[in-house]
CSV table of C-alpha atoms in Angstrom, one decimal:
chain,number,residue,atom,x,y,z
P,1,MET,CA,-20.7,37.5,1.5
P,2,HIS,CA,-22.3,35.2,-1.5
P,3,GLN,CA,-20.0,32.4,-0.3
P,4,MET,CA,-20.9,32.6,3.5
P,5,LEU,CA,-24.7,32.4,2.5
P,6,THR,CA,-24.0,29.2,0.8
P,7,SER,CA,-23.6,27.5,4.0
P,8,TYR,CA,-26.5,29.5,6.0
P,9,PRO,CA,-28.5,27.0,8.1
P,10,THR,CA,-31.8,27.4,7.6
P,11,SER,CA,-32.8,26.9,11.8
P,12,ILE,CA,-31.4,30.3,13.0
P,13,SER,CA,-32.8,34.1,11.1
P,14,ILE,CA,-30.6,35.6,8.1
P,15,ASP,CA,-29.8,38.3,10.3
P,16,LEU,CA,-28.4,36.4,13.4
P,17,PHE,CA,-26.5,34.6,10.6
P,18,ARG,CA,-25.1,37.7,9.3
P,19,THR,CA,-24.1,38.8,12.4
P,20,THR,CA,-22.2,36.1,13.6
P,21,ALA,CA,-20.6,35.7,10.2
P,22,LEU,CA,-19.4,39.5,10.2
P,23,ILE,CA,-18.1,39.1,13.8
P,24,GLY,CA,-16.0,35.9,12.8
P,25,VAL,CA,-14.6,37.7,9.7
P,26,LEU,CA,-13.5,40.6,12.0
P,27,ILE,CA,-11.6,38.2,14.5
P,28,SER,CA,-10.2,36.8,11.2
P,29,VAL,CA,-8.7,39.8,10.5
P,30,ILE,CA,-7.7,40.9,13.6
P,31,GLY,CA,-5.8,37.5,14.0
P,32,VAL,CA,-4.1,37.8,10.9
P,33,TYR,CA,-3.0,41.3,11.2
P,34,VAL,CA,-1.5,39.9,14.8
P,35,ALA,CA,0.1,37.1,13.5
P,36,THR,CA,1.7,39.3,11.2
P,37,ALA,CA,3.0,41.7,13.4
P,38,LEU,CA,4.2,39.1,15.7
P,39,LEU,CA,6.0,37.1,12.7
P,40,LEU,CA,7.5,40.5,11.2
P,41,ALA,CA,9.5,41.5,14.8
P,42,PHE,CA,10.5,38.0,15.3
P,43,CYS,CA,12.0,38.3,11.6
P,44,PHE,CA,13.3,41.5,12.2
P,45,SER,CA,14.9,40.5,15.7
P,46,ILE,CA,17.1,37.6,14.2
P,47,TYR,CA,17.9,39.3,11.0
P,48,PRO,CA,18.5,43.1,12.0
P,49,ARG,CA,19.7,43.7,8.4
P,50,SER,CA,15.5,43.2,7.2
P,51,ARG,CA,14.4,46.5,8.7
P,52,HIS,CA,16.1,48.2,5.7
P,53,ILE,CA,15.7,45.5,3.2
P,54,LEU,CA,13.8,48.1,0.7
P,55,SER,CA,16.6,50.8,1.2
P,56,LYS,CA,18.7,51.6,-1.4
P,57,PRO,CA,22.2,50.8,-0.2
P,58,LEU,CA,20.3,47.2,0.3
P,59,ARG,CA,18.8,46.7,-2.7
P,60,ARG,CA,21.9,47.9,-4.9
P,61,GLU,CA,23.2,45.0,-3.1
P,62,TRP,CA,20.6,42.2,-3.2
P,63,ALA,CA,18.0,42.9,-6.0
P,64,PHE,CA,20.0,41.6,-9.0
P,65,ASP,CA,20.9,38.7,-7.3
P,66,ALA,CA,17.4,38.3,-5.8
P,67,VAL,CA,15.5,39.1,-9.0
P,68,LEU,CA,17.7,36.6,-11.1
P,69,ALA,CA,17.4,34.0,-8.4
P,70,SER,CA,13.9,34.5,-8.2
P,71,ILE,CA,12.9,34.2,-12.0
P,72,ILE,CA,15.1,30.5,-11.7
P,73,ALA,CA,13.1,29.3,-8.6
P,74,LEU,CA,10.3,30.3,-10.9
P,75,LEU,CA,10.9,28.3,-13.3
P,76,LEU,CA,11.9,25.3,-11.3
P,77,ARG,CA,8.6,25.6,-9.5
P,78,TYR,CA,7.0,25.5,-12.5
P,79,GLY,CA,9.0,22.4,-13.9
P,80,PHE,CA,8.5,20.2,-10.9
P,81,ARG,CA,4.5,21.0,-11.2
P,82,ARG,CA,4.9,19.9,-14.1
P,83,ALA,CA,6.3,16.6,-13.7
P,84,SER,CA,4.0,16.2,-10.7
P,85,ASP,CA,1.3,16.5,-13.3
P,86,LEU,CA,2.7,14.0,-15.5
P,87,LEU,CA,3.5,11.6,-12.3
P,88,VAL,CA,-0.7,11.7,-11.6
P,89,ALA,CA,-1.3,11.4,-15.2
P,90,ALA,CA,0.8,8.2,-15.2
P,91,PHE,CA,-0.3,6.7,-12.2
P,92,SER,CA,-3.8,7.8,-11.6
P,93,GLN,CA,-4.9,5.0,-10.0
P,94,HIS,CA,-3.2,6.0,-6.8
P,95,ALA,CA,-4.3,10.0,-7.3
P,96,LEU,CA,-6.4,10.8,-4.7
P,97,PRO,CA,-9.6,13.4,-5.8
P,98,SER,CA,-8.7,17.0,-5.4
P,99,GLY,CA,-12.0,18.2,-5.7
P,100,LEU,CA,-12.9,21.7,-7.7
P,101,ASN,CA,-10.9,24.1,-6.4
P,102,LEU,CA,-13.2,27.9,-7.8
P,103,PRO,CA,-11.0,30.9,-7.6
P,104,GLN,CA,-11.9,33.5,-4.9
P,105,ILE,CA,-10.7,36.4,-6.4
P,106,VAL,CA,-12.9,36.3,-9.2
P,107,GLU,CA,-15.9,36.6,-7.3
P,108,GLY,CA,-14.5,40.2,-5.4
P,109,PRO,CA,-15.2,43.7,-7.2
P,110,LEU,CA,-11.7,44.6,-7.2
P,111,PRO,CA,-10.4,41.0,-8.2
P,112,TRP,CA,-6.8,42.6,-8.8
P,113,LEU,CA,-6.8,44.4,-5.4
P,114,SER,CA,-7.7,41.1,-3.7
P,115,ALA,CA,-4.8,39.5,-5.5
P,116,LEU,CA,-2.6,41.7,-4.3
P,117,THR,CA,-3.6,41.9,-0.6
P,118,GLY,CA,-3.6,38.2,-0.7
P,119,SER,CA,-0.3,37.7,-2.4
P,120,LEU,CA,0.9,40.3,0.1
P,121,THR,CA,-0.3,38.5,3.1
P,122,GLY,CA,0.8,35.4,1.6
P,123,MET,CA,3.9,36.0,0.9
P,124,ILE,CA,4.6,37.9,4.3
P,125,PHE,CA,3.7,34.7,6.4
P,126,THR,CA,5.7,32.1,3.6
P,127,ALA,CA,8.8,33.8,3.6
P,128,GLY,CA,8.7,34.5,7.8
P,129,LEU,CA,8.1,31.1,8.5
P,130,THR,CA,10.7,30.0,5.8
P,131,ALA,CA,13.4,32.3,7.4
P,132,VAL,CA,12.5,31.5,10.8
P,133,THR,CA,12.4,27.8,9.9
P,134,ILE,CA,15.9,28.0,8.4
P,135,PHE,CA,17.2,30.2,11.5
P,136,ILE,CA,15.9,27.0,14.0
P,137,LEU,CA,17.5,24.4,11.8
P,138,LYS,CA,20.8,26.6,11.6
P,139,THR,CA,20.6,27.5,15.3
P,140,TYR,CA,19.3,24.2,17.1
P,141,LEU,CA,20.1,21.3,14.5
P,142,PRO,CA,23.5,21.7,13.3
P,143,ASP,CA,24.2,18.2,12.2
P,144,LYS,CA,23.0,18.2,8.6
P,145,ARG,CA,22.8,14.6,8.5
P,146,TRP,CA,19.2,14.8,10.4
P,147,TRP,CA,18.2,16.9,7.5
P,148,PRO,CA,17.0,14.1,5.2
P,149,ALA,CA,15.3,12.4,7.9
P,150,LEU,CA,13.2,15.7,9.3
P,151,VAL,CA,11.8,16.1,5.5
P,152,LEU,CA,10.7,12.5,5.0
P,153,LEU,CA,9.1,12.7,8.5
P,154,VAL,CA,7.1,15.9,7.3
P,155,ALA,CA,6.2,14.1,4.3
P,156,VAL,CA,4.9,11.4,6.2
P,157,ALA,CA,2.8,13.5,8.1
P,158,MET,CA,1.6,15.3,4.7
P,159,ILE,CA,0.0,12.4,4.2
P,160,PRO,CA,-4.0,12.4,3.4
P,161,GLY,CA,-6.1,10.8,5.7
P,162,SER,CA,-8.3,9.1,3.1
P,163,MET,CA,-5.5,7.2,1.7
P,164,ARG,CA,-6.7,4.0,1.3
P,165,THR,CA,-3.6,1.9,-0.4
P,166,SER,CA,0.4,2.1,0.2
P,167,GLY,CA,0.2,3.3,-3.6
P,168,GLU,CA,-1.6,6.3,-2.7
P,169,ALA,CA,0.6,6.9,0.0
P,170,LEU,CA,3.7,6.3,-1.8
P,171,LEU,CA,2.2,8.9,-4.7
P,172,SER,CA,0.9,11.4,-2.3
P,173,ILE,CA,4.7,11.6,-0.6
P,174,THR,CA,6.2,12.1,-4.0
P,175,LEU,CA,3.8,14.9,-4.8
P,176,PHE,CA,4.7,16.7,-1.6
P,177,LEU,CA,8.1,16.3,-2.2
P,178,LEU,CA,7.7,17.5,-5.1
P,179,SER,CA,5.8,20.6,-4.5
P,180,ILE,CA,8.7,21.6,-1.7
P,181,ALA,CA,11.4,20.4,-4.1
P,182,TRP,CA,12.0,23.8,-6.3
P,183,ILE,CA,12.1,26.4,-2.8
P,184,VAL,CA,14.7,23.6,-1.4
P,185,ILE,CA,17.0,23.8,-4.3
P,186,SER,CA,16.5,27.4,-4.3
P,187,LEU,CA,17.2,28.4,-1.0
P,188,ILE,CA,20.1,25.9,-0.9
P,189,TRP,CA,21.7,27.4,-4.2
P,190,PHE,CA,20.6,30.7,-4.6
P,191,GLY,CA,19.2,31.9,-1.5
P,192,GLY,CA,22.4,32.4,0.7
P,193,LYS,CA,22.4,35.4,2.6
P,194,ASN,CA,20.4,37.4,0.4
P,195,LEU,CA,17.4,38.6,2.7
P,196,LEU,CA,15.6,40.1,-0.3
P,197,PHE,CA,15.5,36.8,-2.4
P,198,TYR,CA,12.9,35.6,0.6
P,199,PRO,CA,10.1,37.8,0.2
P,200,LEU,CA,10.8,38.3,-3.5
P,201,VAL,CA,10.3,34.8,-4.6
P,202,PHE,CA,7.1,34.2,-2.7
P,203,PHE,CA,5.8,37.3,-3.7
P,204,MET,CA,6.2,36.3,-7.7
P,205,VAL,CA,5.1,32.9,-7.2
P,206,GLN,CA,1.9,34.3,-5.5
P,207,ILE,CA,0.9,36.9,-8.2
P,208,PHE,CA,2.0,34.8,-11.0
P,209,ASP,CA,-0.8,32.1,-9.7
P,210,GLU,CA,-3.5,34.4,-9.4
P,211,ALA,CA,-2.4,36.8,-12.4
P,212,THR,CA,-2.8,32.9,-14.1
P,213,THR,CA,-5.7,32.4,-12.5
P,214,LEU,CA,-7.5,35.6,-13.8
P,215,LEU,CA,-5.5,35.7,-17.4
P,216,HIS,CA,-7.6,32.0,-17.7
P,217,GLN,CA,-11.0,33.6,-17.3
P,218,ASP,CA,-13.3,34.2,-20.3
P,219,GLN,CA,-14.3,37.7,-19.2
P,220,SER,CA,-12.0,40.3,-20.7
P,221,VAL,CA,-12.2,42.5,-17.3
P,222,LEU,CA,-10.9,39.6,-15.4
P,223,ALA,CA,-7.9,39.5,-18.0
P,224,LEU,CA,-7.1,42.8,-18.1
P,225,ASN,CA,-7.1,42.5,-13.9
P,226,GLY,CA,-4.3,39.7,-14.2
P,227,LEU,CA,-2.3,41.4,-17.0
P,228,GLY,CA,-2.4,44.5,-14.4
P,229,LEU,CA,-0.7,42.0,-12.4
P,230,ILE,CA,1.7,41.5,-14.6
P,231,LEU,CA,2.8,44.8,-15.0
P,232,LEU,CA,2.8,46.0,-11.5
P,233,LEU,CA,5.1,43.0,-10.6
P,234,CYS,CA,7.4,44.3,-13.8
P,235,ALA,CA,7.1,47.8,-11.8
P,236,LEU,CA,8.1,46.2,-8.4
P,237,ILE,CA,11.4,44.6,-10.0
P,238,ILE,CA,12.1,47.8,-11.9
P,239,TRP,CA,12.1,49.4,-8.9
P,240,LEU,CA,14.1,47.0,-7.2
P,241,LEU,CA,17.0,47.1,-9.4
P,242,TRP,CA,16.4,50.7,-10.2
P,243,PRO,CA,20.0,51.7,-7.7
P,244,THR,CA,21.7,48.9,-9.4
P,245,LEU,CA,20.9,50.3,-13.1
P,246,HIS,CA,21.3,53.7,-12.0
P,247,LYS,CA,24.7,53.0,-10.5
P,248,THR,CA,25.7,51.3,-13.6
P,249,GLY,CA,24.5,54.1,-16.3
P,250,ALA,CA,26.5,56.9,-14.3
P,251,ARG,CA,29.5,54.2,-14.3
P,252,SER,CA,29.5,53.8,-18.1
P,253,GLU,CA,28.8,57.7,-19.0
P,254,SER,CA,31.7,58.3,-16.6
P,255,ILE,CA,33.8,56.1,-18.7
C-alpha cells in the first residue's frame, strides 16, 4: 500500500484512490491465477508425465540428474552475470543507465513468504513458457538452421527504445545474449527429457536471488529470512532426492 500511495494523484480523494487501487490489485491477482491455471493445463496436455512430476517414482528417476543439472546451471548463470558486469565496466560509455531498483520484498511483513510465493509464481511462468516454447520449436520449426536467426531477431527486439548509438545497441544485444546463454546451454546439455529440471532450475534461481537480496540487508531479521529461504531450498532438495537416497541406502544394506 505504501508503494501505491507514492503514485497518489491529489486531484482525487484518498478513499477513491484506495478503492480503485484495491480493485486493480484484485483484478491482477485473479488474472495471474487464471493465467497460471491455463498455462499449467496446457503444459499437462503436451507433457502428460508432468502431471505426476512430484510422485515418488518420477523423483527417483529424475531428481538426482535434475538437482545436479540445476546446480551447474546456477553456476553458469552467475558466471555469465559476472561476464556481463565486466563487459559493462569495460564499455561503460555505451551502457544505458539501469536506474535504482529497490527490493519490494523488504517492505512486507513476511519477506520470506513474499519471496516464496513470488518464486513459485515466477517458476511456473518461466518453466511453463520455456516448456511450451521448446514444444513449439520442435513441432513447428524442425530445421535448426533457423534457430540462430530467431535468437538474433529476439535479441534485436530487446534493444531498449532509449538507445542512441550503435555501440549502445551492440552492447544491449550482447548483454541480452549473455543473460539467456546460461539457460540455453543448460537446456541443450542438461535438460533433455528430464521434466523436473525445468521447474527446479527456475525455482532455484528465483530463491537464490531473493535470498541474496535479503542476506545483503543490514537488518538481522531480513538476513534471517534469507537464511530461512536457503534452508527451505535445501529441505526441498533433500525431499526430491529422498526416494533415490532411500533406494541407495536399502541396496547397500542388502549387500
